[in-house]
Amino acid sequence: MDHKKVAETVIEAVGRDNLVAAAHCATRLRLVLKDDSKVNMKMLDSDPDIKGTFKTNGQFQIIIGPGDVNNVYDELIKMTGLSELSTDDLKQVAQKNQKFNPVMAFIKLLSDIFVPIIPALVAGGLLMALNNFLTSPGLFGAKSVVQMAPNVKGLSEIIQVMSAAPFIFMPILVGMSAAKRFGANQFLGATIGMIMTTPALGGAGKFWDIFGLHVSQTNYQYQVIPVLVAVWLLAFLEKRFYKWLPSAVDFTFTPLLSIMITGFLTFTIIGPVFKGVSDAITAAIVWLYNTTGAFGMGIFGLSYSAIVTTGLHQSFPAVETQLLAEYARGRGSGDFIFVTACMANVAQGAATFAIYFLTKNEKVKGLASSSGVSALLGITEPALFGVNLKYKFPFFCALIGAGVGAAFAGLMHVTAAALGSAGFLGFLSMVPKSIPMWALSVAISFIVAFVLTFVYGKRHFKEDVVEESGTVESAGDQVAQQEKAEQIIKEDKELHDEVIAAPVSGKAESLKDVKDPVFSTEAMGKGAAMVPSEGTIYSPVTGEITVAYETKHAYGIKSDEGAEVLIHIGIDTVNMKGEGFTSDVTQGQHVEKGEKLGTVDLDAVKKAGYDTTVMTVITNTASYANVQRIDGVDKKHGDDLIAVTKR
């Protein structure tokens, strides 16, 4: 790679005067720009050394690759005269460069609180759906499974208990998560939730007589908004008491006073007022759904992906949580927002696959195929920002597909009993009786979006999408090339394999499941990911250390057999600046397969708020006929993880 030439391309494409600040991590340039709309995307996309771009948190990120990104960054700094910054410094610059948006700040607040508790709601909701399979008549016969096979009644009852628990004690989950977000002690937040749901409460019909004041003993099971407000007050009081009380007594009296005051105000003011607010909001949403029906669902489906591009969808879990809680109480019909998300995500995936069949550009094909699969499994950002919005018309065709599918789902009263993967696997979260119509709705979304995108692309965007930039090959040229390739393969059938070992012990998973588009879209190359169970990192191959970062969060190794391997420990852990990491190797050192490279303190990474997933990527994937993750979930370091096959 000509690092200077790539740096020149980047500067010309983004605009020298448009650059505010720059930093880099193990794989990508991270830029803060005055105006992202001024970037010449065609220039960046046409450079074979640039593997992709995306925007996040006020940063414009350009994927270069390990071993090269630091050199490109050095050249960029020389040419522009910008000061060298760490990624953490750049993050602060990006935040200062963005205007404060109170609406987005509130949405991020809700997202920070509710996203961590989604796994508990998914588990409870899916268990509820499973119990519905066992107890609902008409699914497998005139009678329910429990009625036809009484010996499973006990199993059904225990599943019912497990499924109801996350919703009954919702205030405890919300209390812990909200306390962390508001800066209070998490266990005090959980305590407030426990106080609001304790079985000792007599219910709304009973009262405490406190100096002549009648305080209702309302139980706040299934509630969300009252506990949010209560924990905000707890955080406010706790911070003040720690500041005001002498250190000799604050350890004892700060928790006591915070809980006692918050608890009293919760039962007298916060609980009654905000329970009414919560009930009114839920009733309004349900009324809107029941009143607008298929029309309302169609409009929602038509706009859902557009909402995703703004980030406003991050507030939806707060609403869905209340809808699911009401369903768990037997008061509601379920979650229709999740149903709409399924339609929208599948439609965006379908449009992306249409681009795959339209384009002859191999780089676009690769991105379209990987991001299309990701969208069908519920993660649409790579498809949205990497393909559909780039060409515009696929995005709008997908909106139409989602609108038609969602309208049909509304007409058939399709609802969900749980959260989950909002894509092809969404049937697991549906109310059992809704599954057949859900499947038909998803099929409608996919077909409409795919057909519209393909037909429109064929007729109107041949030069931009169907043809690769530059000269277009004739059909005869393509046939000749195909015959030549087949002849080469025929002449040399010997396959040369190399097996890359697991660098750490833990659970193996697909690279496409990683919550970072650089890795999930396979822009850096194919490979595998692992959720580590221990913090020692070992070399997956015998070869030379080509990259050993000062932050110790990533290693580059070129094996003696030719595989170029990137080991990236955690997501965005470059921001930890080496804290919690150790390294036993240096650049240029030759290591044996299974030799210790370094360590990571997994607890420190989690405490800092970062994902600990370890990515192993073959960065020269293009040099191989096949790069494939080897089956198996639980693996120890040294176990076979990835097979690479040469032509």
XYZ file of C-alpha atoms in Angstrom:
647
model
C 0.000 0.000 0.000
C 1.213 3.504 -0.866
C 0.408 5.182 2.474
C 1.118 8.680 1.208
C -1.195 8.221 -1.782
C -4.012 6.912 0.429
C -3.592 9.874 2.781
C -3.771 12.249 -0.193
C -6.963 10.538 -1.366
C -8.523 10.893 2.079
C -7.606 14.567 2.355
C -8.923 15.358 -1.116
C -12.134 13.393 -0.535
C -13.038 14.896 2.850
C -11.603 18.357 2.141
C -8.507 19.796 3.825
C -10.456 22.761 5.217
C -13.225 20.403 6.349
C -10.941 18.510 8.758
C -11.237 19.412 12.443
C -9.295 16.614 14.128
C -7.985 13.099 13.423
C -6.985 9.980 15.348
C -6.718 6.276 14.590
C -7.270 2.905 16.235
C -6.104 -0.543 15.166
C -8.082 -0.606 11.926
C -9.474 2.788 10.955
C -8.918 6.514 10.662
C -11.281 8.457 12.899
C -11.999 11.984 11.687
C -14.063 14.868 13.017
C -15.343 16.976 10.118
C -17.088 20.325 9.910
C -19.608 18.990 7.403
C -19.968 15.279 6.576
C -22.076 16.087 3.507
C -19.031 17.557 1.735
C -17.235 14.181 1.625
C -16.628 12.802 -1.872
C -17.825 9.253 -1.204
C -17.219 8.075 -4.778
C -13.529 8.910 -4.457
C -13.210 6.965 -1.197
C -15.211 4.011 -2.514
C -13.119 3.764 -5.680
C -9.813 3.479 -3.784
C -8.982 -0.258 -3.462
C -6.939 0.382 -0.307
C -9.935 1.863 1.541
C -12.148 -0.954 2.780
C -15.178 1.086 3.807
C -16.528 4.121 5.655
C -19.224 4.884 8.207
C -20.313 7.597 10.623
C -20.851 7.204 14.341
C -20.927 9.480 17.391
C -19.855 12.540 15.426
C -16.899 10.749 13.829
C -16.338 9.913 10.160
C -14.426 6.625 10.181
C -12.415 5.249 7.260
C -11.417 1.575 7.376
C -7.795 1.077 6.287
C -6.579 -2.023 8.122
C -3.981 -3.013 10.734
C -0.348 -2.262 10.009
C -1.320 0.390 7.458
C -3.700 2.733 9.262
C -0.982 4.121 11.528
C 1.240 4.911 8.525
C -1.613 6.538 6.626
C -2.426 8.544 9.750
C 1.192 9.727 10.048
C 1.153 10.900 6.428
C -2.187 12.645 6.934
C -0.845 14.503 9.987
C 2.244 15.619 8.043
C 0.180 16.932 5.137
C -2.499 18.717 7.154
C -0.526 19.955 10.169
C -3.209 18.641 12.561
C -2.196 17.751 16.109
C -1.925 14.067 16.950
C -4.781 12.949 19.194
C -5.773 9.787 20.996
C -9.181 8.290 20.218
C -10.375 9.447 23.625
C -9.299 13.023 22.866
C -11.027 12.800 19.493
C -14.218 11.610 21.158
C -14.249 14.756 23.297
C -13.637 16.928 20.231
C -16.512 15.202 18.416
C -18.854 15.813 21.341
C -17.898 19.497 21.495
C -18.363 19.789 17.738
C -21.941 18.496 17.967
C -24.776 20.799 18.988
C -26.635 19.735 22.107
C -29.974 18.230 21.212
C -32.243 17.804 24.260
C -34.540 15.360 22.445
C -31.650 13.103 21.421
C -30.130 13.432 24.887
C -33.399 12.218 26.439
C -33.623 9.349 23.947
C -30.049 8.327 24.726
C -30.926 8.412 28.429
C -33.815 5.999 27.857
C -31.646 3.805 25.653
C -28.884 3.624 28.273
C -31.417 2.507 30.885
C -33.541 0.023 28.947
C -31.120 -1.639 26.534
C -29.185 -3.434 29.348
C -32.376 -5.067 30.687
C -33.619 -6.280 27.290
C -32.037 -9.777 27.700
C -34.166 -10.380 30.806
C -37.303 -9.282 28.953
C -36.399 -11.439 25.953
C -36.004 -14.484 28.215
C -39.263 -13.800 30.041
C -41.186 -13.091 26.857
C -39.972 -16.192 25.029
C -40.820 -18.340 28.050
C -44.268 -16.743 28.013
C -44.639 -17.612 24.321
C -43.551 -21.190 25.048
C -46.166 -21.464 27.781
C -48.776 -20.108 25.367
C -47.913 -22.971 23.016
C -48.634 -25.399 25.828
C -51.838 -23.810 27.099
C -53.572 -22.341 24.028
C -56.314 -24.486 22.457
C -56.591 -24.690 18.677
C -52.858 -24.695 17.884
C -52.337 -28.457 17.661
C -55.924 -29.611 18.026
C -59.222 -28.679 19.602
C -57.619 -28.846 23.043
C -54.391 -27.365 24.377
C -51.232 -29.445 24.828
C -51.724 -29.352 28.612
C -55.258 -30.691 28.235
C -54.178 -33.423 25.821
C -51.113 -34.375 27.897
C -51.785 -33.590 31.589
C -48.304 -34.800 32.559
C -46.822 -31.570 31.153
C -48.977 -29.380 33.384
C -46.223 -29.070 35.986
C -43.726 -28.028 33.316
C -46.187 -25.411 32.072
C -46.659 -24.024 35.585
C -42.957 -23.667 36.286
C -42.439 -21.994 32.890
C -45.251 -19.591 33.759
C -43.522 -18.657 37.033
C -40.206 -18.050 35.279
C -41.780 -16.053 32.446
C -43.714 -13.735 34.748
C -40.839 -12.883 37.113
C -38.986 -10.313 34.924
C -42.231 -8.382 34.357
C -43.611 -8.614 37.904
C -40.327 -7.344 39.319
C -39.651 -4.918 36.476
C -39.050 -2.040 38.959
C -36.035 -3.896 40.364
C -34.438 -4.304 36.923
C -35.219 -0.715 35.956
C -34.066 0.496 39.367
C -30.615 -1.069 38.988
C -30.128 0.114 35.422
C -31.439 3.632 36.101
C -29.248 3.979 39.202
C -26.166 3.192 37.120
C -27.182 5.750 34.487
C -28.031 8.460 37.025
C -24.824 7.884 38.996
C -26.376 6.327 42.100
C -25.471 3.099 43.864
C -26.998 0.292 41.750
C -27.972 -1.759 44.776
C -29.794 1.186 46.307
C -31.640 1.542 42.989
C -32.572 -2.143 43.184
C -33.677 -1.617 46.783
C -36.137 1.082 45.706
C -37.510 -1.371 43.133
C -37.851 -4.030 45.841
C -39.665 -1.630 48.139
C -42.139 -0.817 45.350
C -42.869 -4.511 44.649
C -42.613 -6.171 48.057
C -45.421 -8.717 48.742
C -45.967 -6.990 52.125
C -47.848 -4.190 50.343
C -51.585 -4.553 50.862
C -52.654 -3.006 47.554
C -54.403 0.189 46.526
C -57.346 -0.555 48.833
C -55.226 -0.432 52.003
C -53.580 2.590 53.627
C -50.993 3.555 56.203
C -52.091 6.182 58.697
C -49.077 8.479 59.150
C -49.911 11.410 61.444
C -53.355 11.606 59.905
C -52.094 11.223 56.333
C -53.583 8.219 54.508
C -50.889 6.701 52.273
C -51.958 4.025 49.793
C -50.134 0.678 49.916
C -50.144 0.390 46.096
C -47.930 -2.347 44.672
C -45.981 -1.087 41.635
C -45.322 -4.426 39.968
C -45.009 -4.193 36.152
C -44.466 -0.402 36.393
C -41.689 1.553 34.661
C -42.152 5.323 34.864
C -42.705 5.575 38.658
C -39.473 3.736 39.431
C -37.541 5.876 36.904
C -38.580 9.050 38.695
C -37.988 7.505 42.134
C -34.435 6.426 41.263
C -33.665 9.835 39.766
C -34.633 11.336 43.137
C -32.526 8.692 44.914
C -29.474 9.649 42.841
C -30.061 13.338 43.534
C -30.280 12.768 47.306
C -27.380 10.312 47.486
C -24.989 12.719 45.742
C -26.044 15.573 48.012
C -25.715 13.560 51.224
C -22.263 12.290 50.276
C -21.278 15.900 49.723
C -22.880 17.323 52.864
C -22.286 14.653 55.511
C -18.931 14.231 57.260
C -16.938 11.261 55.988
C -17.164 9.606 59.409
C -20.934 9.125 59.106
C -21.768 9.316 55.419
C -21.200 5.577 54.850
C -24.047 4.800 57.258
C -26.408 7.716 56.963
C -26.266 8.475 53.222
C -27.912 5.164 52.214
C -30.331 5.360 55.150
C -31.544 8.895 54.466
C -31.597 8.414 50.671
C -33.755 5.288 50.863
C -36.033 6.559 53.615
C -36.812 9.918 51.958
C -37.122 8.436 48.473
C -39.348 5.622 49.718
C -41.693 7.980 51.570
C -42.015 10.369 48.609
C -42.522 7.418 46.244
C -45.605 6.172 48.097
C -47.025 9.641 48.763
C -46.360 11.578 45.543
C -44.188 9.927 42.877
C -45.997 6.594 42.745
C -49.615 7.822 42.531
C -48.834 10.651 40.090
C -46.559 8.793 37.685
C -48.539 5.563 37.776
C -51.402 7.638 36.399
C -49.063 9.097 33.756
C -47.812 5.614 32.845
C -51.317 4.181 32.555
C -52.421 7.135 30.417
C -49.471 6.771 28.018
C -50.024 3.036 27.643
C -53.763 3.509 27.112
C -53.101 6.191 24.474
C -50.678 3.940 22.555
C -53.063 0.985 22.651
C -55.951 3.237 21.594
C -53.924 4.567 18.691
C -53.068 1.025 17.581
C -56.657 -0.206 17.916
C -58.093 2.862 16.190
C -55.736 3.243 13.245
C -55.287 -0.530 12.696
C -53.743 -1.515 9.387
C -53.469 2.098 8.210
C -51.514 3.152 11.293
C -49.233 0.115 11.096
C -48.606 0.826 7.431
C -47.569 4.413 8.136
C -45.378 3.236 11.005
C -43.747 0.601 8.788
C -43.247 3.160 6.030
C -41.355 5.461 8.397
C -39.596 2.985 10.729
C -36.238 2.779 8.922
C -36.227 6.559 8.492
C -36.659 6.817 12.266
C -33.705 4.436 12.708
C -31.440 6.755 10.705
C -32.149 9.552 13.214
C -31.559 7.375 16.271
C -35.052 8.051 17.631
C -35.794 4.312 17.643
C -33.568 3.995 20.697
C -36.489 5.251 22.774
C -38.782 2.425 21.632
C -37.643 -0.141 24.257
C -39.080 2.116 26.965
C -42.511 1.949 25.291
C -42.239 -1.731 24.389
C -41.337 -2.587 27.960
C -44.654 -1.174 29.142
C -46.610 -2.906 26.357
C -45.036 -6.259 27.225
C -45.674 -5.715 30.930
C -49.339 -5.076 30.195
C -49.469 -8.216 28.054
C -47.898 -10.213 30.877
C -50.698 -8.974 33.152
C -53.282 -10.132 30.614
C -54.389 -6.562 29.888
C -52.960 -5.941 26.426
C -52.647 -7.608 23.050
C -48.833 -7.437 22.904
C -46.055 -5.448 21.264
C -46.777 -4.148 17.745
C -43.591 -2.027 17.572
C -41.397 -5.150 17.425
C -43.578 -6.512 14.615
C -43.015 -3.320 12.611
C -39.270 -3.502 13.254
C -39.226 -7.018 11.784
C -40.936 -5.801 8.608
C -38.584 -2.832 8.240
C -35.375 -4.791 8.840
C -36.314 -7.583 6.448
C -37.280 -5.040 3.782
C -33.929 -3.246 4.067
C -32.153 -6.602 3.815
C -34.180 -7.502 0.718
C -33.292 -4.200 -0.978
C -29.622 -4.800 -0.194
C -29.766 -8.250 -1.768
C -31.319 -6.689 -4.877
C -28.247 -4.458 -5.134
C -26.096 -7.589 -4.866
C -27.738 -8.972 -8.018
C -27.649 -5.615 -9.804
C -24.045 -4.577 -9.336
C -20.929 -5.973 -10.999
C -18.651 -4.185 -8.549
C -17.105 -6.936 -6.400
C -16.539 -4.561 -3.496
C -20.221 -3.593 -3.458
C -21.256 -7.240 -3.863
C -19.265 -8.249 -0.812
C -20.708 -5.460 1.323
C -24.261 -6.084 0.052
C -24.184 -9.811 0.787
C -22.794 -9.502 4.315
C -24.897 -6.501 5.334
C -28.011 -8.057 3.767
C -27.677 -11.148 5.944
C -27.054 -8.906 8.953
C -30.257 -6.970 8.238
C -32.322 -10.151 7.944
C -31.041 -11.084 11.402
C -32.046 -7.724 12.869
C -28.951 -5.477 12.532
C -29.624 -2.978 9.741
C -26.993 -0.260 10.202
C -24.465 -1.833 7.756
C -27.198 -2.262 5.111
C -28.693 1.184 5.699
C -25.525 3.257 5.789
C -23.258 1.032 3.694
C -25.569 0.313 0.750
C -29.183 1.516 0.700
C -28.746 5.161 1.685
C -25.660 5.331 -0.493
C -27.772 4.632 -3.604
C -30.949 6.162 -2.123
C -33.585 4.329 -4.189
C -33.091 0.946 -2.396
C -33.824 2.695 0.904
C -37.122 4.117 -0.347
C -38.123 0.847 -2.029
C -37.514 -0.876 1.301
C -39.690 1.710 3.070
C -42.545 0.822 0.737
C -42.014 -2.893 1.291
C -42.016 -2.409 5.068
C -45.143 -0.271 4.883
C -47.063 -2.910 2.891
C -45.907 -5.735 5.170
C -46.677 -3.801 8.357
C -50.126 -2.831 7.064
C -50.931 -6.481 6.419
C -49.639 -7.383 9.894
C -51.904 -4.709 11.373
C -54.854 -6.025 9.401
C -54.193 -9.526 10.789
C -53.595 -8.179 14.349
C -50.073 -9.630 14.541
C -48.379 -8.865 17.879
C -45.302 -9.968 19.814
C -45.060 -11.391 23.318
C -41.348 -10.632 23.691
C -38.405 -8.706 22.333
C -35.740 -10.491 20.331
C -34.046 -10.486 16.936
C -36.185 -8.219 14.739
C -35.747 -10.142 11.511
C -36.268 -13.647 10.178
C -35.883 -15.021 13.719
C -38.598 -12.717 15.034
C -41.171 -15.525 14.949
C -39.684 -16.733 18.244
C -41.049 -13.597 19.916
C -44.537 -13.628 18.416
C -47.776 -14.459 20.176
C -48.230 -18.103 19.008
C -51.487 -17.489 17.135
C -49.801 -14.620 15.231
C -46.901 -16.664 13.820
C -48.501 -17.757 10.498
C -49.651 -14.234 9.632
C -46.313 -12.821 10.834
C -44.485 -15.117 8.403
C -46.759 -14.019 5.554
C -46.245 -10.337 6.470
C -42.463 -10.772 6.456
C -42.640 -12.511 3.074
C -44.672 -9.604 1.683
C -42.124 -7.075 3.003
C -39.207 -8.996 1.482
C -40.790 -9.597 -1.915
C -42.111 -6.044 -2.388
C -38.813 -4.437 -1.358
C -36.685 -6.790 -3.477
C -38.819 -6.533 -6.622
C -39.188 -2.744 -6.447
C -35.441 -2.257 -5.933
C -34.438 -4.675 -8.668
C -36.896 -3.403 -11.280
C -36.216 0.276 -10.567
C -32.458 -0.312 -10.524
C -32.542 -2.138 -13.860
C -34.450 0.663 -15.549
C -33.051 3.849 -14.080
C -29.693 3.369 -12.378
C -27.671 1.197 -14.706
C -24.684 3.525 -14.810
C -24.507 4.090 -11.048
C -25.335 0.644 -9.787
C -25.458 -2.065 -12.409
C -22.147 -1.170 -14.039
C -18.821 -0.952 -12.324
C -17.065 2.412 -12.524
C -14.797 2.538 -15.574
C -15.171 0.446 -18.712
C -17.906 -2.164 -18.807
C -17.020 -5.680 -19.886
C -19.023 -7.285 -22.648
C -20.828 -10.564 -22.140
C -18.202 -12.244 -24.354
C -15.359 -10.921 -22.179
C -17.081 -12.224 -19.063
C -17.553 -15.692 -20.602
C -13.919 -15.770 -21.681
C -12.755 -14.814 -18.192
C -14.997 -17.465 -16.652
C -13.621 -20.139 -18.995
C -10.072 -19.044 -18.202
C -10.748 -19.257 -14.440
C -12.271 -22.717 -14.835
C -9.242 -23.851 -16.838
C -6.849 -22.626 -14.138
C -8.791 -24.484 -11.481
C -8.844 -27.588 -13.646
C -5.067 -27.454 -14.147
C -4.318 -26.984 -10.440
C -6.774 -28.822 -8.204
C -4.445 -29.007 -5.210
C -5.834 -27.084 -2.241
C -3.509 -25.654 0.376
C -5.112 -25.304 3.790
C -4.030 -23.520 6.948
C -5.874 -23.671 10.251
C -5.948 -20.639 12.529
C -6.298 -21.478 16.221
C -8.444 -19.794 18.845
C -6.356 -17.065 20.529
C -8.380 -17.249 23.743
C -10.698 -19.648 25.558
C -14.430 -18.941 25.443
C -17.509 -19.183 23.239
C -17.058 -18.860 19.479
C -19.579 -16.947 17.389
C -19.961 -15.507 13.915
C -18.033 -12.362 13.118
C -21.309 -10.998 11.707
C -22.773 -10.961 15.234
C -20.146 -8.505 16.499
C -21.571 -5.116 17.491
C -19.133 -3.138 15.368
C -19.843 -2.607 11.652
C -16.145 -2.741 10.780
C -16.099 -6.395 11.801
C -19.740 -7.454 11.305
C -19.741 -6.357 7.649
C -16.438 -8.221 7.174
C -14.928 -5.069 5.702
C -11.601 -6.006 7.333
C -11.901 -9.604 6.142
C -13.566 -12.822 7.220
C -12.874 -14.588 10.478
C -14.486 -15.439 13.798
C -15.305 -13.867 17.136
C -15.055 -15.211 20.659
C -16.592 -14.175 23.943
C -13.608 -14.851 26.227
C -13.868 -16.762 29.493
C -10.327 -15.873 30.531
C -7.944 -13.039 29.824
C -4.796 -14.665 28.416
C -4.209 -14.155 24.674
C -2.224 -16.718 22.684
C -0.822 -16.677 19.170
C -3.181 -18.470 16.753
C -0.381 -19.151 14.246
C 3.373 -19.488 13.965
C 4.684 -16.328 12.395
C 5.931 -12.756 12.790
C 4.331 -10.007 14.872
C 3.637 -7.278 12.312
C 1.641 -4.982 14.605
C 1.899 -4.588 18.375
C 0.023 -1.474 19.470
C 1.062 0.606 22.454
C -2.485 0.277 23.749
C -1.981 -3.543 23.726
C -5.566 -4.112 22.571
C -4.681 -5.575 19.156
C -2.033 -7.665 17.449
C -1.199 -8.275 13.810
C 0.573 -11.515 12.873
C 1.707 -12.822 9.484
C 1.905 -16.599 9.614
C 4.742 -18.527 8.035
C 2.096 -19.960 5.677
C 1.019 -16.479 4.526
C -2.154 -15.710 6.502
C -2.327 -12.154 7.805
C -4.179 -12.344 11.120
C -5.603 -9.498 13.193
C -6.486 -10.176 16.829
C -8.619 -7.338 18.190
C -9.436 -7.538 21.906
C -12.764 -5.889 22.707
C -14.683 -3.146 20.927
C -13.426 0.460 21.233
C -10.986 -0.705 23.939
C -8.375 1.527 22.328
C -9.972 4.217 24.498
C -8.623 2.436 27.616
C -5.097 3.460 26.519
C -3.595 0.153 27.645
C -5.151 0.121 31.107
C -6.036 -3.464 31.985
C -3.832 -4.879 29.179
C -0.331 -6.393 29.191
C 1.793 -7.447 26.223
C 4.683 -9.934 26.120
C 5.683 -9.432 22.476
C 7.097 -6.694 20.251
C 6.796 -5.860 16.567
C 9.095 -7.995 14.421
C 9.248 -10.821 16.953
C 8.723 -14.395 15.713
C 6.224 -16.379 17.782
C 5.121 -19.983 17.865
C 1.508 -21.126 17.650
C 0.119 -21.175 21.187
C 2.744 -18.761 22.553
C 1.426 -16.174 25.005
C 0.990 -12.707 23.490
C -0.405 -10.829 26.477
C -3.319 -10.537 28.876
C -6.490 -8.511 29.333
C -8.364 -7.819 32.563
C -11.882 -8.711 31.423
C -13.480 -7.235 34.556
C -11.696 -3.921 33.956
C -12.938 -3.839 30.342
C -16.526 -4.544 31.442
C -16.298 -1.979 34.231
C -15.142 0.612 31.696
C -18.298 -0.133 29.707
C -16.740 -1.912 26.726
C -17.558 -5.183 24.979
C -14.920 -7.898 25.655
C -15.463 -9.851 22.413
C -12.167 -10.925 20.784
C -12.169 -10.762 16.973
C -9.805 -12.891 14.868
C -9.794 -11.611 11.288
C -7.925 -12.782 8.190
C -7.133 -9.379 6.714
C -5.850 -10.831 3.439
C -9.074 -12.763 2.861
C -8.931 -11.823 -0.834
C -5.834 -14.041 -1.193
C -7.860 -17.144 -0.375
C -10.551 -19.119 -2.147
C -12.325 -19.696 1.152
C -12.118 -18.476 4.746
C -14.485 -20.312 7.049
C -15.161 -20.470 10.785
C -14.823 -24.038 12.067
C -17.935 -25.380 13.793
C -18.110 -25.525 17.580
C -19.107 -23.095 20.300
C -17.093 -23.822 23.426
C -13.412 -23.638 22.544
C -10.130 -23.522 24.403
C -7.157 -21.512 23.185
C -5.345 -23.564 20.570
C -8.501 -25.254 19.282
C -9.153 -24.957 15.546
C -11.118 -21.751 14.887
C -10.725 -20.713 11.215
C -9.795 -22.669 8.076
C -8.252 -20.774 5.160
C -8.015 -22.411 1.754
C -5.772 -21.292 -1.073
C -6.768 -21.825 -4.670
